[in-house]
Amino acid sequence: MTSFQHTAHPTRVVFGTGTLDRVADEVERLGRGRVLVLASADLAAAGDRIEKVLGPLVVARFDDAAMHTPVEVTARALEVMRGAGADCVVAVGGGSTTGLAKALAVRSGVDQVILPSTYAGSEVTPILGETADGRKTTRSSPDILPETVIYDVDLSAGMPVPIAVTSAVNALAHAVEALYSPDVDPIVEWLALDAITRLGRGLRRLPAEPHAQEVREDLLHGAWLAGTCLSAVGMGLHHKLCHTLGGSFDLPHAPVHAVVLPHALAYNAAAAPDVVRRIAAALDVIDPGDVPGAVHDLVLRAGGPVALSELGMAAGDLERAVDLAVEHPYPNPAPLTRAGIAALLREAWEGNRPATADGVRTTRITRTVLDTLSGTPDPRLHALMSDLVKRLHAFAVDNDLTQAEWEQGIDFLTRTGQMCSDVRQEFVMLSDTLGLSSVVDVLANSRTPDSTASAVLGPFYLEGPPELPQGVDITGGFGGTPLHVDVHVTDTDGRPVADAVVDVWQSDEDGFYDLQLPELDGPVLRGRLRTDADGRLRFWSIVPSEYPLPMDGPVGAMLTATGRHAYRAPHMHFMIDAPGRRQLITQLFPVGGRYLDSDAVFAVKPDLIVDFAARSGPTPDGREVAGEWRELTFTFRLGADA
Ligand code: BEZ
Ligand code: FE
């Protein structure tokens, strides 16, 4: 059960193109006949047109409305109005002219007909913000609400793009904050979401098609809906901050909205997840965690301001702004803390792109780089490159990376590359020791849960090992505990896979691969075998032992510098290929081996820990073995080829 209250504010709305011509009808409809025309200096021409349409109904004109409705300007306009005996104001312009009309109406009871030229939205609210002695005060009264609003798309189409952007974001802020207001009701919610859809769509198209009628119509329609939301519910953090910054630091109203909205959204996102999800859907943003960033991008791409510093605010004023913003408590989804607001304002002052919900931050340079990638024809490459750039930049920003650290990193990677040769793959080892190889391996293997788990390839695999017959001894005379390997290869239903190609490789008793022993002539402890008709494979080897990764390169230096050991748990490698089957690269680890719980490359998986069972006495193939030997039995299950 959802309980709610809804108050509809009774403003008459006339929406369309060329509707300015209906202004005289609308004044007469109100029963008024003595009009004071209010226009801002930049809309003098529109004021003149209105005067022409109104003809003899006009008794006075005032073109000096100012930002934030200073009470001194209102006093002057009031004098003009009273002097002329006006009973109605017709105001054409943005928030400043509308504010002045409201200030006159609340003092004198005159009727108002407003023709908005921007997307302010204040024309449909009963709220008036005024400034006196550098402080902004806000009040609400039915007398403040304009009687009639004439929306003329042609009028707003003349608005320069930078003003269109900031005032559309101002409107967007009304809709956003309405959604998480404690007073929100189903009608307001519906209006707000439609407003966000229209404003988002309009803002996206605005830079390329600034004068397209559809674009301007979307923006004006959205602004009306958003203003209607503003009239119905209380606003939160965003508006509080904008009023503080605008009223006390003399910053321009709409541009402040454009800068602050992404950061206010980021501040509240975790406390209003449902709202953020709905905004994401309305704005067509795929990742709800990136809604604040997407709003920032929308402003930036449309050419709007993104930093308070850009608007002329001094860094030294931030402290006082924080004081003012937390002075009086008000409802807001996320609790208002001094530290939180200070961080928000700092981010807004610097113009940073808000971090995503999972903490990825990008700077303006990041956005520029991402833009250069936008033409990548392969969508997968585009996605991977974009994310890589975002995360690399975020790494640098979040850690305040110094030039020296960056140089050290480049040097490290250079040496890693230089260390690579036909028999040494330092880059693979870097990936292995950072766990990346195992992460990729888990991703690949988790897609085939019925098949045997895989494990990393490692740097010691050699292409094209010698083909060896069943029953072979691969030790090349190397000592160690004899191991009889007797394994099966099946499909995921347990049916034998005959003639599977199985490459095996392992280290010697001292922990070295043949590749690491230059005095050796030819491959040892490695080979290629094939399963028989029953999918079975048998050969002799030795029990593998733990061994350290080579420590003489940059990866070794990294392990030392981070206080890590270099040991791999004992293991034997397998690479199995069979027609129609997915290739399996894996390792088997003897139960009880050292480093099983701290393997240097994070390759150990429980299913791969196997009993290399101790045996004595006769061997399966009659081979003479003095003393203990071991037996490895295991079934590899291969998934079907994708
Ligand atoms: C290996 O098992 O051969 C290995 C794997 C990763 C890094 C170093 C060695
Ligand atoms: Fe190995």
XYZ file of C-alpha atoms in Angstrom, residues 19-630:
612
model
C 2.020 31.082 -29.230
C 3.504 34.501 -28.359
C 0.834 35.932 -30.648
C -1.821 34.792 -28.189
C -0.566 36.962 -25.352
C -3.318 39.606 -25.690
C -6.031 36.903 -25.600
C -4.499 35.451 -22.485
C -4.342 38.817 -20.701
C -7.969 39.478 -21.565
C -8.921 35.982 -20.463
C -7.680 37.003 -17.002
C -9.887 40.087 -17.152
C -6.909 42.425 -17.056
C -6.255 45.453 -19.218
C -3.199 47.384 -17.912
C 0.038 45.538 -18.587
C 3.578 46.102 -17.371
C 5.894 44.325 -19.840
C 9.024 42.869 -18.280
C 11.853 41.847 -20.569
C 15.536 41.306 -19.986
C 17.927 43.485 -21.951
C 18.895 40.592 -24.239
C 15.248 39.919 -25.023
C 14.337 43.486 -25.838
C 13.245 42.410 -29.325
C 10.831 39.829 -27.910
C 9.603 42.508 -25.494
C 8.953 44.796 -28.443
C 6.990 42.065 -30.251
C 4.890 41.484 -27.163
C 4.240 45.200 -26.861
C 3.112 45.165 -30.472
C 0.740 42.245 -29.940
C -0.644 43.778 -26.745
C -1.029 47.205 -28.322
C -3.011 49.555 -26.079
C -3.008 47.076 -23.174
C 0.593 48.051 -22.385
C 1.036 50.784 -19.777
C 4.718 50.381 -18.867
C 7.916 48.524 -19.628
C 10.844 47.472 -17.402
C 13.936 45.731 -18.818
C 16.262 45.638 -15.799
C 15.502 42.274 -14.168
C 18.639 40.829 -12.569
C 19.930 37.436 -11.477
C 18.738 36.115 -8.099
C 15.990 38.781 -7.918
C 17.704 41.445 -5.797
C 15.151 43.288 -3.652
C 16.449 46.688 -4.768
C 15.617 45.922 -8.410
C 12.156 44.749 -7.355
C 11.617 48.038 -5.490
C 12.399 50.007 -8.643
C 10.116 47.884 -10.812
C 7.352 48.188 -8.219
C 7.580 51.945 -8.467
C 7.276 51.793 -12.262
C 4.321 49.419 -11.958
C 2.467 51.488 -9.384
C 3.216 54.676 -11.254
C 1.544 53.243 -14.351
C -1.351 51.639 -12.489
C -0.679 48.177 -13.962
C -2.890 45.238 -12.985
C -0.946 42.554 -14.842
C 2.669 41.739 -15.671
C 3.667 40.017 -18.869
C 7.220 38.762 -18.513
C 9.378 37.414 -21.301
C 12.758 35.956 -20.446
C 14.541 33.479 -18.205
C 14.533 32.885 -14.471
C 15.451 36.489 -13.651
C 12.449 38.045 -15.421
C 10.112 35.388 -14.052
C 11.534 35.985 -10.571
C 10.856 39.702 -10.880
C 7.264 39.087 -12.057
C 6.697 36.846 -9.041
C 8.264 39.372 -6.664
C 5.907 42.051 -8.005
C 2.859 39.752 -7.814
C 3.472 38.722 -4.215
C 3.805 42.406 -3.195
C 0.843 43.740 -5.153
C -1.490 40.911 -6.186
C -1.169 41.589 -9.931
C -1.710 38.708 -12.345
C 1.211 37.224 -14.247
C 1.514 35.939 -17.794
C 4.962 34.446 -18.296
C 6.644 33.672 -21.619
C 9.751 31.661 -20.711
C 12.670 31.991 -23.078
C 14.804 29.466 -21.173
C 14.191 26.114 -19.509
C 14.083 27.523 -15.987
C 10.838 25.846 -14.892
C 10.277 28.443 -12.191
C 7.310 29.822 -14.170
C 5.122 26.965 -12.913
C 6.175 27.092 -9.260
C 4.765 29.057 -6.332
C 8.329 29.637 -5.118
C 10.258 32.889 -5.083
C 13.964 33.216 -4.352
C 15.220 36.729 -3.609
C 18.543 38.190 -2.527
C 19.033 40.841 0.083
C 22.458 41.728 1.519
C 24.169 38.889 -0.357
C 21.921 36.172 1.061
C 19.280 34.279 -0.793
C 15.926 33.627 0.871
C 13.175 31.497 -0.550
C 9.453 31.598 0.090
C 6.405 29.852 -1.263
C 2.846 31.181 -1.628
C -0.120 30.646 -3.971
C 0.121 34.395 -4.796
C 3.527 33.759 -6.323
C 2.281 31.167 -8.820
C 1.818 32.706 -12.289
C -1.748 32.541 -13.635
C -0.729 31.757 -17.216
C 2.395 30.444 -18.897
C 2.787 30.703 -22.654
C 5.455 28.330 -23.935
C 6.518 29.338 -27.411
C 9.091 26.937 -28.864
C 10.144 29.659 -31.335
C 11.030 31.961 -28.467
C 13.225 29.408 -26.696
C 14.779 28.374 -30.032
C 16.573 31.705 -30.112
C 18.368 30.879 -26.889
C 22.142 30.578 -27.461
C 23.343 26.985 -27.085
C 25.409 27.561 -23.899
C 22.344 29.020 -22.154
C 20.134 26.264 -23.540
C 22.508 23.665 -22.067
C 22.762 25.134 -18.606
C 19.092 25.889 -18.301
C 18.140 22.409 -19.545
C 20.414 20.898 -16.885
C 18.793 23.186 -14.340
C 15.474 21.641 -15.376
C 16.962 18.163 -15.262
C 17.993 18.829 -11.672
C 14.377 19.597 -10.730
C 13.222 16.266 -12.091
C 16.096 14.339 -10.509
C 15.614 15.806 -7.059
C 11.844 15.364 -7.256
C 12.377 11.614 -7.624
C 14.094 11.266 -4.279
C 12.157 13.929 -2.442
C 10.280 12.646 0.641
C 7.121 14.253 -0.847
C 7.271 12.419 -4.167
C 3.947 10.964 -5.374
C 3.049 8.817 -8.405
C 2.108 11.808 -10.584
C 5.296 13.667 -9.809
C 7.325 10.540 -10.417
C 5.728 10.076 -13.804
C 6.247 13.715 -14.730
C 9.851 13.613 -13.552
C 10.771 10.520 -15.547
C 9.173 11.890 -18.695
C 10.989 15.177 -18.098
C 14.323 13.356 -17.735
C 13.740 11.378 -20.932
C 12.909 14.533 -22.924
C 15.682 16.652 -21.434
C 18.274 13.892 -21.870
C 17.228 13.339 -25.468
C 17.255 17.048 -26.214
C 20.619 17.640 -24.542
C 22.212 14.763 -26.444
C 21.054 16.149 -29.791
C 21.564 19.813 -28.999
C 25.273 20.192 -29.949
C 24.769 18.703 -33.437
C 21.316 20.138 -34.164
C 21.061 23.268 -32.049
C 18.147 24.695 -33.967
C 16.138 21.565 -34.748
C 12.560 22.223 -33.688
C 12.131 18.719 -32.248
C 15.173 19.265 -30.030
C 13.949 22.598 -28.735
C 10.460 21.203 -28.267
C 11.779 18.272 -26.226
C 13.764 20.621 -24.035
C 10.927 23.084 -23.475
C 8.378 20.353 -22.846
C 10.802 18.618 -20.451
C 11.481 21.890 -18.672
C 7.762 22.488 -18.116
C 7.316 18.989 -16.665
C 10.393 19.391 -14.499
C 9.182 22.767 -13.256
C 5.870 21.151 -12.368
C 7.759 18.610 -10.253
C 9.612 21.434 -8.547
C 6.302 23.047 -7.655
C 4.981 19.852 -6.056
C 7.806 18.610 -3.851
C 10.674 19.872 -1.726
C 14.163 19.757 -3.174
C 17.310 18.325 -1.595
C 21.064 18.725 -1.532
C 21.519 19.816 -5.126
C 19.195 22.793 -4.879
C 20.462 23.744 -1.473
C 24.022 23.848 -2.783
C 23.050 25.770 -5.904
C 21.177 28.377 -3.907
C 24.073 28.745 -1.517
C 26.615 29.072 -4.301
C 24.435 31.347 -6.395
C 23.158 33.573 -3.610
C 26.294 33.918 -1.514
C 29.061 33.800 -4.106
C 27.293 35.542 -6.937
C 27.724 32.642 -9.333
C 25.344 32.358 -12.295
C 22.300 30.250 -11.415
C 21.892 27.826 -14.332
C 25.628 27.152 -14.892
C 25.958 26.295 -11.202
C 23.202 23.703 -11.660
C 25.064 22.230 -14.614
C 28.253 21.866 -12.566
C 26.722 20.610 -9.328
C 24.116 18.114 -10.547
C 26.496 15.225 -11.378
C 28.180 15.571 -7.986
C 24.957 15.883 -5.992
C 23.706 12.778 -7.797
C 26.905 10.929 -6.938
C 26.540 11.976 -3.299
C 23.008 10.574 -3.134
C 23.330 7.589 -5.469
C 24.071 4.924 -2.879
C 21.195 6.141 -0.689
C 18.646 6.149 -3.531
C 19.502 3.148 -5.713
C 15.995 2.707 -7.157
C 15.850 6.326 -8.237
C 19.238 6.023 -9.882
C 18.115 2.904 -11.741
C 15.043 4.727 -13.064
C 17.111 7.729 -14.089
C 19.497 5.372 -15.890
C 16.582 3.915 -17.847
C 15.187 7.366 -18.664
C 18.584 8.620 -19.826
C 19.503 5.394 -21.658
C 22.551 4.847 -19.484
C 23.540 1.182 -19.418
C 25.357 1.163 -16.074
C 23.233 2.718 -13.293
C 26.465 3.054 -11.307
C 27.641 5.532 -13.923
C 24.581 7.842 -13.956
C 26.422 10.776 -12.301
C 29.283 10.355 -14.773
C 26.844 10.146 -17.673
C 25.206 13.422 -16.594
C 28.662 14.997 -16.408
C 29.370 13.737 -19.949
C 26.038 15.070 -21.176
C 26.926 18.548 -19.926
C 30.491 18.377 -21.200
C 29.534 17.129 -24.667
C 26.885 19.795 -24.950
C 29.590 22.370 -24.195
C 28.346 23.241 -20.709
C 30.550 24.125 -17.737
C 31.712 21.296 -15.466
C 33.849 23.088 -12.881
C 33.001 25.737 -10.286
C 36.496 27.118 -10.890
C 35.418 27.744 -14.510
C 32.550 29.857 -13.197
C 34.960 32.068 -11.296
C 34.587 30.638 -7.805
C 37.756 30.988 -5.742
C 39.148 27.862 -4.062
C 39.323 29.878 -0.856
C 35.521 30.190 -0.840
C 34.915 26.452 -0.654
C 35.219 26.311 3.126
C 32.555 28.997 3.626
C 30.304 27.294 1.081
C 30.499 24.092 3.116
C 29.591 26.013 6.289
C 26.547 27.544 4.613
C 25.438 24.263 3.033
C 25.338 22.389 6.331
C 23.969 25.296 8.382
C 20.316 24.198 8.369
C 19.285 20.560 8.113
C 16.896 19.519 5.331
C 15.689 16.206 3.948
C 18.100 14.431 1.632
C 18.583 10.738 0.835
C 22.217 10.597 2.007
C 23.039 12.091 5.420
C 24.703 15.489 5.114
C 28.161 15.495 6.589
C 30.710 18.290 6.556
C 33.388 16.022 5.147
C 31.037 14.671 2.500
C 29.916 18.110 1.336
C 33.478 19.401 1.389
C 34.588 16.508 -0.850
C 31.618 17.049 -3.170
C 32.366 20.752 -3.560
C 36.057 20.096 -4.132
C 35.232 17.631 -6.913
C 32.765 20.111 -8.434
C 35.293 22.916 -8.140
C 37.912 20.847 -9.974
C 35.387 19.643 -12.555
C 36.155 15.954 -12.136
C 33.928 13.308 -13.594
C 32.178 11.557 -10.689
C 33.391 8.037 -9.972
C 31.198 5.096 -10.913
C 29.471 3.182 -8.108
C 32.397 0.748 -8.092
C 34.854 3.578 -7.717
C 36.231 4.087 -11.222
C 37.142 7.729 -11.718
C 37.970 9.480 -14.919
C 39.326 12.901 -15.593
C 38.614 15.232 -18.463
C 41.670 13.894 -20.279
C 40.148 10.451 -19.936
C 36.977 11.624 -21.634
C 38.996 13.113 -24.461
C 40.938 9.885 -24.937
C 37.716 7.882 -24.837
C 36.264 10.153 -27.490
C 39.218 9.396 -29.764
C 38.385 5.680 -29.424
C 34.754 6.130 -30.332
C 35.407 5.312 -34.012
C 36.905 1.848 -33.279
C 35.114 -0.416 -35.787
C 35.360 -3.631 -33.730
C 32.900 -3.255 -30.823
C 34.764 -5.694 -28.566
C 38.044 -3.872 -29.128
C 36.265 -0.611 -28.429
C 34.867 -1.908 -25.145
C 38.196 -3.374 -24.002
C 40.276 -0.332 -24.938
C 37.821 2.102 -23.370
C 37.711 0.217 -20.115
C 41.472 -0.203 -20.038
C 41.971 3.542 -20.517
C 39.409 4.341 -17.803
C 41.007 2.004 -15.302
C 44.579 3.039 -16.067
C 43.681 6.700 -15.669
C 41.718 5.981 -12.512
C 44.728 4.094 -11.133
C 46.939 7.138 -11.713
C 44.389 9.589 -10.299
C 43.358 7.560 -7.266
C 46.962 6.952 -6.273
C 48.306 10.390 -7.144
C 50.946 8.655 -9.249
C 54.211 10.593 -9.312
C 56.380 11.077 -12.382
C 59.123 8.950 -10.770
C 56.673 6.106 -10.067
C 55.396 6.250 -13.627
C 59.004 6.071 -14.917
C 59.724 3.126 -12.640
C 56.662 1.350 -14.000
C 57.694 1.947 -17.604
C 61.239 0.752 -16.820
C 59.845 -2.375 -15.142
C 57.727 -3.233 -18.175
C 60.616 -2.505 -20.529
C 62.906 -4.884 -18.630
C 60.137 -7.484 -18.538
C 59.925 -7.332 -22.328
C 63.692 -7.404 -22.750
C 63.911 -10.532 -20.589
C 61.624 -12.456 -22.945
C 63.160 -14.971 -25.365
C 62.271 -18.312 -26.976
C 62.883 -20.048 -23.654
C 61.853 -17.334 -21.171
C 58.469 -15.643 -21.059
C 58.784 -13.036 -18.342
C 55.508 -11.329 -19.342
C 53.540 -14.549 -18.892
C 55.202 -14.953 -15.509
C 54.246 -11.413 -14.582
C 50.644 -12.143 -15.507
C 50.844 -15.420 -13.549
C 52.300 -13.907 -10.395
C 49.748 -11.089 -10.443
C 47.002 -13.726 -10.618
C 45.761 -12.426 -13.965
C 46.385 -15.695 -15.804
C 44.380 -17.588 -13.204
C 41.535 -15.056 -13.319
C 41.294 -15.475 -17.096
C 41.572 -19.227 -16.670
C 38.733 -19.318 -14.127
C 36.561 -17.239 -16.476
C 37.183 -19.655 -19.340
C 36.779 -22.797 -17.281
C 33.702 -21.749 -15.323
C 31.868 -21.803 -18.653
C 32.275 -25.639 -18.800
C 31.463 -26.847 -15.301
C 31.266 -30.584 -16.204
C 34.763 -30.739 -17.580
C 38.002 -31.012 -15.635
C 39.191 -27.729 -14.188
C 41.938 -26.012 -16.076
C 45.056 -24.305 -14.750
C 47.526 -21.827 -16.203
C 49.900 -22.852 -18.986
C 52.990 -21.287 -17.416
C 56.151 -20.272 -19.254
C 57.764 -23.714 -19.591
C 55.588 -25.261 -22.261
C 57.451 -26.083 -25.456
C 55.594 -26.294 -28.776
C 55.885 -29.636 -30.595
C 57.379 -31.880 -27.908
C 58.751 -35.312 -28.973
C 56.104 -37.939 -29.840
C 56.474 -40.821 -27.399
C 54.884 -44.281 -27.205
C 52.571 -45.540 -24.458
C 54.444 -46.912 -21.440
C 57.489 -44.681 -22.063
C 59.755 -43.443 -19.324
C 60.123 -39.677 -19.766
C 62.688 -39.104 -17.008
C 65.725 -39.277 -19.317
C 67.581 -40.876 -16.432
C 66.834 -38.112 -13.918
C 66.494 -39.410 -10.362
C 63.494 -39.115 -8.085
C 60.620 -41.152 -6.692
C 59.302 -43.256 -9.621
C 55.777 -42.364 -10.636
C 53.522 -44.521 -12.752
C 50.969 -42.321 -14.503
C 47.788 -44.142 -15.524
C 45.141 -41.665 -16.619
C 42.003 -41.681 -18.758
C 40.573 -39.073 -21.092
C 36.781 -39.045 -21.491
C 34.026 -36.719 -22.630
C 31.729 -35.136 -20.048
C 29.457 -38.224 -20.150
C 32.354 -40.512 -19.272
C 32.803 -41.950 -22.797
C 36.481 -42.628 -23.620
C 38.220 -40.244 -25.988
C 40.630 -42.264 -28.115
C 43.686 -40.846 -29.846
C 43.676 -37.658 -27.789
C 46.983 -35.805 -28.046
C 48.377 -35.327 -24.541
C 51.404 -33.114 -23.936
C 52.983 -33.530 -20.506
C 55.803 -31.552 -18.881
C 57.201 -31.179 -15.410
C 60.267 -30.132 -13.435
C 63.030 -32.426 -12.188
C 63.634 -33.380 -8.591
C 65.529 -30.135 -7.978
C 62.752 -28.028 -9.393
C 64.200 -27.268 -12.843
C 62.640 -27.687 -16.255
C 64.838 -28.946 -19.048
C 64.611 -25.477 -20.637
C 66.444 -24.100 -17.622
C 69.323 -26.556 -17.936
C 71.385 -25.432 -20.959
C 73.854 -28.326 -20.619
C 71.044 -30.801 -21.431
C 70.854 -32.136 -24.930
C 67.202 -32.464 -25.935
C 63.900 -32.532 -24.120
C 63.577 -34.331 -20.807
C 60.529 -34.787 -18.548
C 58.243 -33.732 -21.336
C 56.639 -35.402 -24.333
C 53.578 -35.944 -26.509
C 51.551 -39.138 -26.099
C 48.255 -40.402 -27.470
C 45.440 -42.144 -25.645
C 44.606 -45.696 -26.704
C 41.204 -46.978 -27.884
C 39.965 -46.907 -24.247
C 41.057 -43.290 -23.796
C 43.862 -44.526 -21.532
C 47.403 -43.245 -21.227
C 50.313 -44.790 -19.292
C 53.911 -43.686 -18.789
C 56.643 -43.496 -16.178
C 57.994 -40.293 -14.661
C 59.050 -39.038 -11.224
C 57.042 -37.336 -8.488
C 57.214 -33.565 -9.185
C 58.634 -31.310 -6.519
C 58.004 -27.693 -5.572
C 60.226 -25.139 -7.260
C 60.819 -21.399 -7.223
C 60.075 -19.256 -10.242
C 63.211 -17.798 -11.828
C 64.193 -14.870 -9.642
C 66.832 -13.222 -11.828
C 64.444 -10.923 -13.704
C 61.995 -8.097 -12.956
C 59.287 -10.521 -11.768
C 61.697 -11.912 -9.176
C 62.487 -8.342 -8.088
C 58.766 -7.630 -7.784
C 58.251 -10.750 -5.625
C 61.128 -9.730 -3.365
C 59.964 -6.126 -3.121
C 56.498 -7.267 -2.079
C 57.760 -9.810 0.426
C 56.375 -12.821 -1.423
C 57.872 -16.268 -1.847
C 58.440 -17.552 -5.365
C 57.411 -21.184 -4.951
C 55.036 -23.197 -7.043
C 53.304 -26.117 -5.361
C 54.525 -29.456 -6.877
C 52.603 -30.241 -10.067
C 52.574 -32.015 -13.394
C 51.327 -30.173 -16.517
C 48.912 -31.576 -19.106
C 47.660 -30.149 -22.377
C 45.030 -32.343 -24.048
C 43.607 -31.975 -27.551
C 41.061 -34.186 -29.275
C 38.850 -33.571 -32.300
C 35.449 -32.145 -31.350
C 36.621 -31.521 -27.763
C 37.581 -28.311 -26.062
C 41.310 -28.151 -25.400
C 42.219 -28.709 -21.751
C 45.324 -27.140 -20.216
C 45.730 -28.128 -16.602
C 48.003 -29.271 -13.793
C 47.691 -32.039 -11.192
C 48.994 -31.397 -7.678
C 50.016 -34.230 -5.278
C 48.046 -34.238 -2.031
C 50.187 -32.949 0.853
C 52.575 -30.999 -1.403
C 54.173 -27.824 -0.057
C 52.745 -24.412 -1.017
C 49.356 -25.813 -2.035
C 47.779 -22.959 -0.090
C 50.180 -20.248 -1.252
C 51.103 -21.174 -4.803
C 53.007 -18.227 -6.330
C 50.776 -18.155 -9.413
C 47.420 -18.932 -7.754
C 46.857 -21.993 -9.949
C 45.797 -24.586 -7.352
C 42.152 -25.696 -7.515
C 40.742 -28.259 -5.079
C 39.630 -30.626 -7.884
C 43.173 -30.788 -9.177
C 44.737 -31.947 -5.904
C 45.161 -35.685 -6.401
C 46.536 -38.590 -4.373
C 49.805 -39.701 -5.967
C 49.338 -43.003 -4.116
C 52.327 -44.658 -2.451
C 52.969 -48.237 -3.665
C 55.610 -50.910 -3.223
C 56.148 -54.280 -4.804
C 55.370 -55.304 -8.399
C 54.520 -52.547 -10.873
C 51.618 -52.677 -13.371
C 53.856 -53.225 -16.408
C 56.391 -55.421 -14.639
C 59.077 -52.765 -14.533
C 61.643 -53.379 -11.815
C 61.498 -50.693 -9.137
C 63.475 -50.954 -5.953
C 61.529 -49.677 -2.920
C 58.628 -47.261 -2.955
C 57.018 -45.968 -6.131
C 53.852 -43.967 -6.680
